[in-house]
Amino acid sequence: MLTFIIPHPTLPAPMAEGSIHAEGVPLRVDPVPLREARKRAKAEKRTLAEYVETALREKLKRAQRKPRKSRAPAIALRGPIPPGKLRKSRPAPLPGETKRQREKRDRLFHTVLDLSGVPR
Amino acid sequence: MRFPTAEQPGAPGPKSCIGYSLAVRRIGRADVAALLYATAVRWPTDDARPLGVISIDEPQARAIGEKSFMIDVRTAAALPITIEFFPHLGRADRGIQGAASAGLSRKIESVLEALRRRRIAIDLRGPGGR
């Protein structure tokens, strides 16, 4: 876990990517993620400060993104139903209905559309 | 359900009445019900009744809390499942009065087949300008 504490004014400012005047911030970091971060930074041939800053930037970028709209199930269709959409509609599963019964309903539905002149 | 009238085929009709649910279809994530109209019109004899009209006799009708009525297979509607068209959606039974017998389902199927053979058109109503 990264814990931010008050910036130490006496520490030299390390140069990190994307910033000309990077600010030195003493951090207390849990040794386990710190060890992992050091390992990964080394693998990427970067300093720990660069690695932590990149991780921080990515985290902040994600936080700024607009939350996705939840896809709540809609049960109501508003406005006109185009005949083409009606023809391409699929049978809604009914509780306890067998595949055969569903196919039969499907056939009857399309017969009604045929007889009412809805194009195939 | 509030079936659209012939005069205003895209809008909910003035009063709620019983119908036969032929199918429930899904368009995107919305459901649309395909229904057959019911009518209280009576014909003097069974022979006088036009092809496409099925009589639901007193005992059958009573089982779903109705008086005898007719199902008119020649008139159908494709309606979005909304409170405007289905005013009893909020009820515990969602406005479903009962299940059709297998015999009635078979009868409807055979009538539809007869209409198809004789090329008798079905009046399909509902929002969508068909």
Coordinates of C-alpha atoms in Angstrom, one line a residue:
Chain A
M1 CA 0.0 0.0 0.0
L2 CA 1.3 3.5 -0.9
T3 CA 0.9 6.0 1.9
F4 CA 1.4 9.7 1.1
I5 CA 2.8 11.8 3.8
I6 CA 3.7 15.5 3.9
P7 CA 6.2 16.4 1.2
H8 CA 9.7 16.8 2.6
P9 CA 11.0 20.2 1.5
T10 CA 14.7 19.3 1.9
L11 CA 14.8 16.3 -0.4
P12 CA 16.2 16.8 -3.9
A13 CA 13.6 16.6 -6.7
P14 CA 14.2 13.5 -8.8
M15 CA 13.7 13.8 -12.5
A16 CA 10.8 11.7 -13.7
E17 CA 9.2 11.2 -17.0
G18 CA 6.8 13.9 -18.2
S19 CA 7.9 16.5 -15.7
I20 CA 10.6 19.1 -15.7
H21 CA 10.5 19.9 -12.0
A22 CA 9.5 16.7 -10.2
E23 CA 8.8 17.0 -6.6
G24 CA 10.4 14.8 -4.0
V25 CA 7.8 13.0 -1.9
P26 CA 8.8 10.7 0.9
L27 CA 6.5 7.7 1.0
R28 CA 6.0 4.9 3.4
V29 CA 5.4 1.8 1.3
D30 CA 4.4 -1.7 2.3
P31 CA 7.5 -3.8 1.6
V32 CA 5.7 -6.5 -0.4
P33 CA 4.4 -4.2 -3.2
L34 CA 7.6 -2.2 -3.0
R35 CA 9.7 -5.3 -3.7
E36 CA 7.4 -6.2 -6.6
A37 CA 7.6 -2.6 -8.0
R38 CA 11.4 -2.7 -7.7
K39 CA 11.5 -6.0 -9.6
R40 CA 9.2 -4.7 -12.3
A41 CA 11.0 -1.4 -12.6
K42 CA 14.3 -3.3 -13.0
A43 CA 12.8 -5.6 -15.7
E44 CA 11.6 -2.5 -17.6
K45 CA 15.1 -0.9 -17.1
R46 CA 13.5 2.1 -15.3
T47 CA 14.1 3.6 -11.9
L48 CA 11.7 2.9 -9.1
A49 CA 10.6 6.6 -9.1
E50 CA 9.7 6.4 -12.8
Y51 CA 7.8 3.2 -12.3
V52 CA 5.8 4.5 -9.4
E53 CA 5.1 7.8 -11.2
T54 CA 3.8 5.9 -14.3
A55 CA 1.6 3.7 -12.1
L56 CA 0.3 6.8 -10.4
R57 CA -0.4 8.5 -13.7
E58 CA -2.3 5.5 -15.0
K59 CA -4.3 5.3 -11.8
L60 CA -5.3 8.9 -12.0
K61 CA -6.1 8.7 -15.7
R62 CA -8.5 5.8 -15.0
A63 CA -10.1 7.7 -12.2
Q64 CA -10.8 10.7 -14.5
R65 CA -12.5 8.5 -17.1
K66 CA -16.3 8.8 -17.2
P67 CA -17.9 5.9 -15.5
R68 CA -19.6 3.5 -17.9
K69 CA -23.3 3.6 -18.0
S70 CA -24.8 0.6 -16.5
R71 CA -26.6 -1.6 -18.9
A72 CA -29.8 -2.1 -16.9
P73 CA -32.1 -4.5 -18.7
A74 CA -34.8 -2.5 -20.5
I75 CA -38.2 -4.0 -20.6
A76 CA -40.1 -1.3 -22.3
L77 CA -39.8 -0.4 -26.0
R78 CA -40.9 3.2 -26.6
G79 CA -41.9 4.5 -30.0
P80 CA -42.8 2.8 -33.2
I81 CA -41.8 -0.8 -33.9
P82 CA -40.5 -1.0 -37.5
P83 CA -41.9 -4.0 -39.4
G84 CA -38.4 -5.1 -40.3
K85 CA -37.4 -5.2 -36.6
L86 CA -40.5 -7.1 -35.8
R87 CA -39.6 -9.7 -38.4
K88 CA -36.1 -10.0 -37.1
S89 CA -37.2 -10.2 -33.5
R90 CA -36.3 -13.3 -31.6
P91 CA -38.6 -15.3 -29.4
A92 CA -38.4 -14.3 -25.7
P93 CA -37.9 -17.4 -23.5
L94 CA -41.0 -18.3 -21.6
P95 CA -40.7 -20.2 -18.4
G96 CA -41.2 -23.9 -18.8
E97 CA -41.5 -23.7 -22.6
T98 CA -39.8 -26.5 -24.6
K99 CA -37.8 -25.9 -27.7
R100 CA -40.5 -27.5 -29.8
Q101 CA -43.2 -25.3 -28.3
R102 CA -41.0 -22.2 -28.9
E103 CA -40.5 -23.2 -32.5
K104 CA -44.2 -23.6 -32.9
R105 CA -44.9 -20.2 -31.5
D106 CA -42.2 -18.8 -33.8
R107 CA -43.9 -20.3 -36.8
L108 CA -47.3 -19.0 -35.8
F109 CA -45.8 -15.5 -35.2
H110 CA -44.3 -15.5 -38.7
T111 CA -47.5 -16.7 -40.2
V112 CA -49.3 -13.7 -38.7
L113 CA -46.6 -11.4 -40.1
D114 CA -46.9 -13.1 -43.5
L115 CA -50.7 -12.6 -43.6
S116 CA -50.5 -9.0 -42.5
G117 CA -48.1 -8.2 -45.3
V118 CA -44.9 -7.6 -43.3
P119 CA -42.1 -8.3 -45.8
R120 CA -39.7 -11.2 -45.2
Chain B
M1 CA -54.7 -5.0 -22.6
R2 CA -55.7 -1.8 -24.3
F3 CA -55.9 -2.9 -28.0
P4 CA -55.5 -0.2 -30.6
T5 CA -58.6 0.5 -32.6
A6 CA -58.9 0.4 -36.4
E7 CA -59.1 4.2 -36.4
Q8 CA -55.9 4.7 -34.3
P9 CA -53.9 1.5 -34.9
G10 CA -50.8 2.9 -33.3
A11 CA -52.2 4.1 -30.0
P12 CA -53.6 2.3 -26.9
G13 CA -57.4 1.8 -27.2
P14 CA -59.9 3.4 -24.9
K15 CA -60.6 0.4 -22.7
S16 CA -58.9 -2.7 -21.4
C17 CA -60.1 -6.1 -22.7
I18 CA -58.9 -9.7 -22.9
G19 CA -56.8 -11.1 -25.8
Y20 CA -54.8 -14.1 -26.7
S21 CA -51.0 -13.9 -26.4
L22 CA -49.6 -15.6 -29.4
A23 CA -45.9 -14.9 -28.8
V24 CA -43.5 -12.7 -26.9
R25 CA -40.7 -11.4 -29.0
R26 CA -37.5 -9.6 -28.1
I27 CA -36.2 -6.6 -30.0
G28 CA -32.9 -5.6 -28.6
R29 CA -33.5 -5.8 -24.9
A30 CA -37.2 -4.9 -25.1
D31 CA -40.1 -7.3 -25.2
V32 CA -43.0 -7.0 -27.6
A33 CA -46.2 -9.1 -27.3
A34 CA -48.0 -10.5 -30.4
L35 CA -51.6 -10.8 -29.6
L36 CA -54.9 -11.8 -31.1
Y37 CA -58.0 -9.7 -30.5
A38 CA -61.1 -10.8 -28.7
T39 CA -64.5 -9.7 -29.6
A40 CA -67.9 -9.8 -27.9
V41 CA -69.7 -9.6 -31.3
R42 CA -72.1 -12.5 -31.7
W43 CA -73.2 -14.3 -34.9
P44 CA -76.7 -15.9 -35.0
T45 CA -75.3 -19.3 -35.8
D46 CA -71.9 -21.0 -35.8
D47 CA -72.2 -21.3 -39.6
A48 CA -72.6 -17.6 -40.0
R49 CA -69.4 -17.0 -38.1
P50 CA -66.6 -15.9 -40.5
L51 CA -63.4 -18.0 -40.9
G52 CA -60.9 -16.8 -38.4
V53 CA -63.3 -16.3 -35.5
I54 CA -63.1 -18.8 -32.7
S55 CA -65.9 -19.1 -30.1
I56 CA -64.8 -19.5 -26.4
D57 CA -67.8 -21.0 -24.8
E58 CA -69.2 -20.3 -21.3
P59 CA -67.3 -22.9 -19.3
Q60 CA -63.9 -22.1 -21.0
A61 CA -64.5 -18.4 -20.5
R62 CA -65.6 -18.8 -16.9
A63 CA -62.3 -20.6 -16.1
I64 CA -60.5 -17.3 -16.7
G65 CA -63.2 -15.2 -15.1
E66 CA -64.9 -14.0 -18.3
K67 CA -68.2 -14.4 -20.1
S68 CA -68.2 -16.2 -23.4
F69 CA -66.4 -14.3 -26.1
M70 CA -64.8 -14.8 -29.5
I71 CA -61.1 -14.7 -30.5
D72 CA -60.7 -13.0 -33.9
V73 CA -57.6 -14.4 -35.5
R74 CA -58.0 -12.0 -38.3
T75 CA -57.0 -9.1 -36.1
A76 CA -53.7 -9.0 -34.3
A77 CA -51.4 -6.5 -32.6
A78 CA -47.7 -6.3 -31.9
L79 CA -47.5 -4.1 -28.8
P80 CA -44.6 -3.0 -26.6
I81 CA -45.0 -4.4 -23.1
T82 CA -45.6 -1.1 -21.4
I83 CA -48.1 0.1 -18.9
E84 CA -49.9 2.2 -21.6
F85 CA -50.9 -0.9 -23.5
F86 CA -51.0 -3.3 -20.6
P87 CA -52.6 -1.4 -17.7
H88 CA -52.5 -4.4 -15.3
L89 CA -48.7 -4.9 -15.6
G90 CA -48.3 -3.7 -12.0
R91 CA -50.6 -6.4 -10.7
A92 CA -49.0 -9.5 -9.1
D93 CA -50.3 -11.6 -12.0
R94 CA -49.2 -8.9 -14.5
G95 CA -52.6 -9.1 -16.0
I96 CA -52.4 -12.7 -17.1
Q97 CA -55.9 -14.1 -16.6
G98 CA -55.2 -17.7 -17.4
A99 CA -53.5 -20.2 -19.6
A100 CA -55.1 -21.3 -22.9
S101 CA -55.9 -25.0 -23.2
A102 CA -53.8 -27.1 -25.6
G103 CA -57.1 -27.5 -27.6
L104 CA -57.5 -23.8 -28.1
S105 CA -53.9 -23.4 -29.1
R106 CA -54.3 -26.1 -31.7
K107 CA -57.5 -24.5 -32.9
I108 CA -55.8 -21.2 -33.4
E109 CA -53.0 -22.9 -35.2
S110 CA -55.4 -24.6 -37.6
V111 CA -57.4 -21.4 -38.2
L112 CA -54.1 -19.5 -39.0
E113 CA -53.3 -22.2 -41.5
A114 CA -56.8 -22.0 -43.1
L115 CA -56.3 -18.2 -43.4
R116 CA -52.9 -18.7 -45.0
R117 CA -54.3 -21.2 -47.5
R118 CA -57.2 -18.9 -48.5
R119 CA -54.9 -15.8 -48.4
I120 CA -57.0 -14.0 -46.0
A121 CA -55.2 -10.9 -44.7
I122 CA -54.7 -10.2 -41.0
D123 CA -55.0 -6.7 -39.8
L124 CA -51.9 -6.1 -37.7
R125 CA -52.0 -3.1 -35.4
G126 CA -49.7 -1.5 -33.0
P127 CA -47.1 1.4 -33.1
G128 CA -45.0 1.2 -36.2
G129 CA -47.2 2.2 -39.1
R130 CA -47.7 -1.1 -40.7

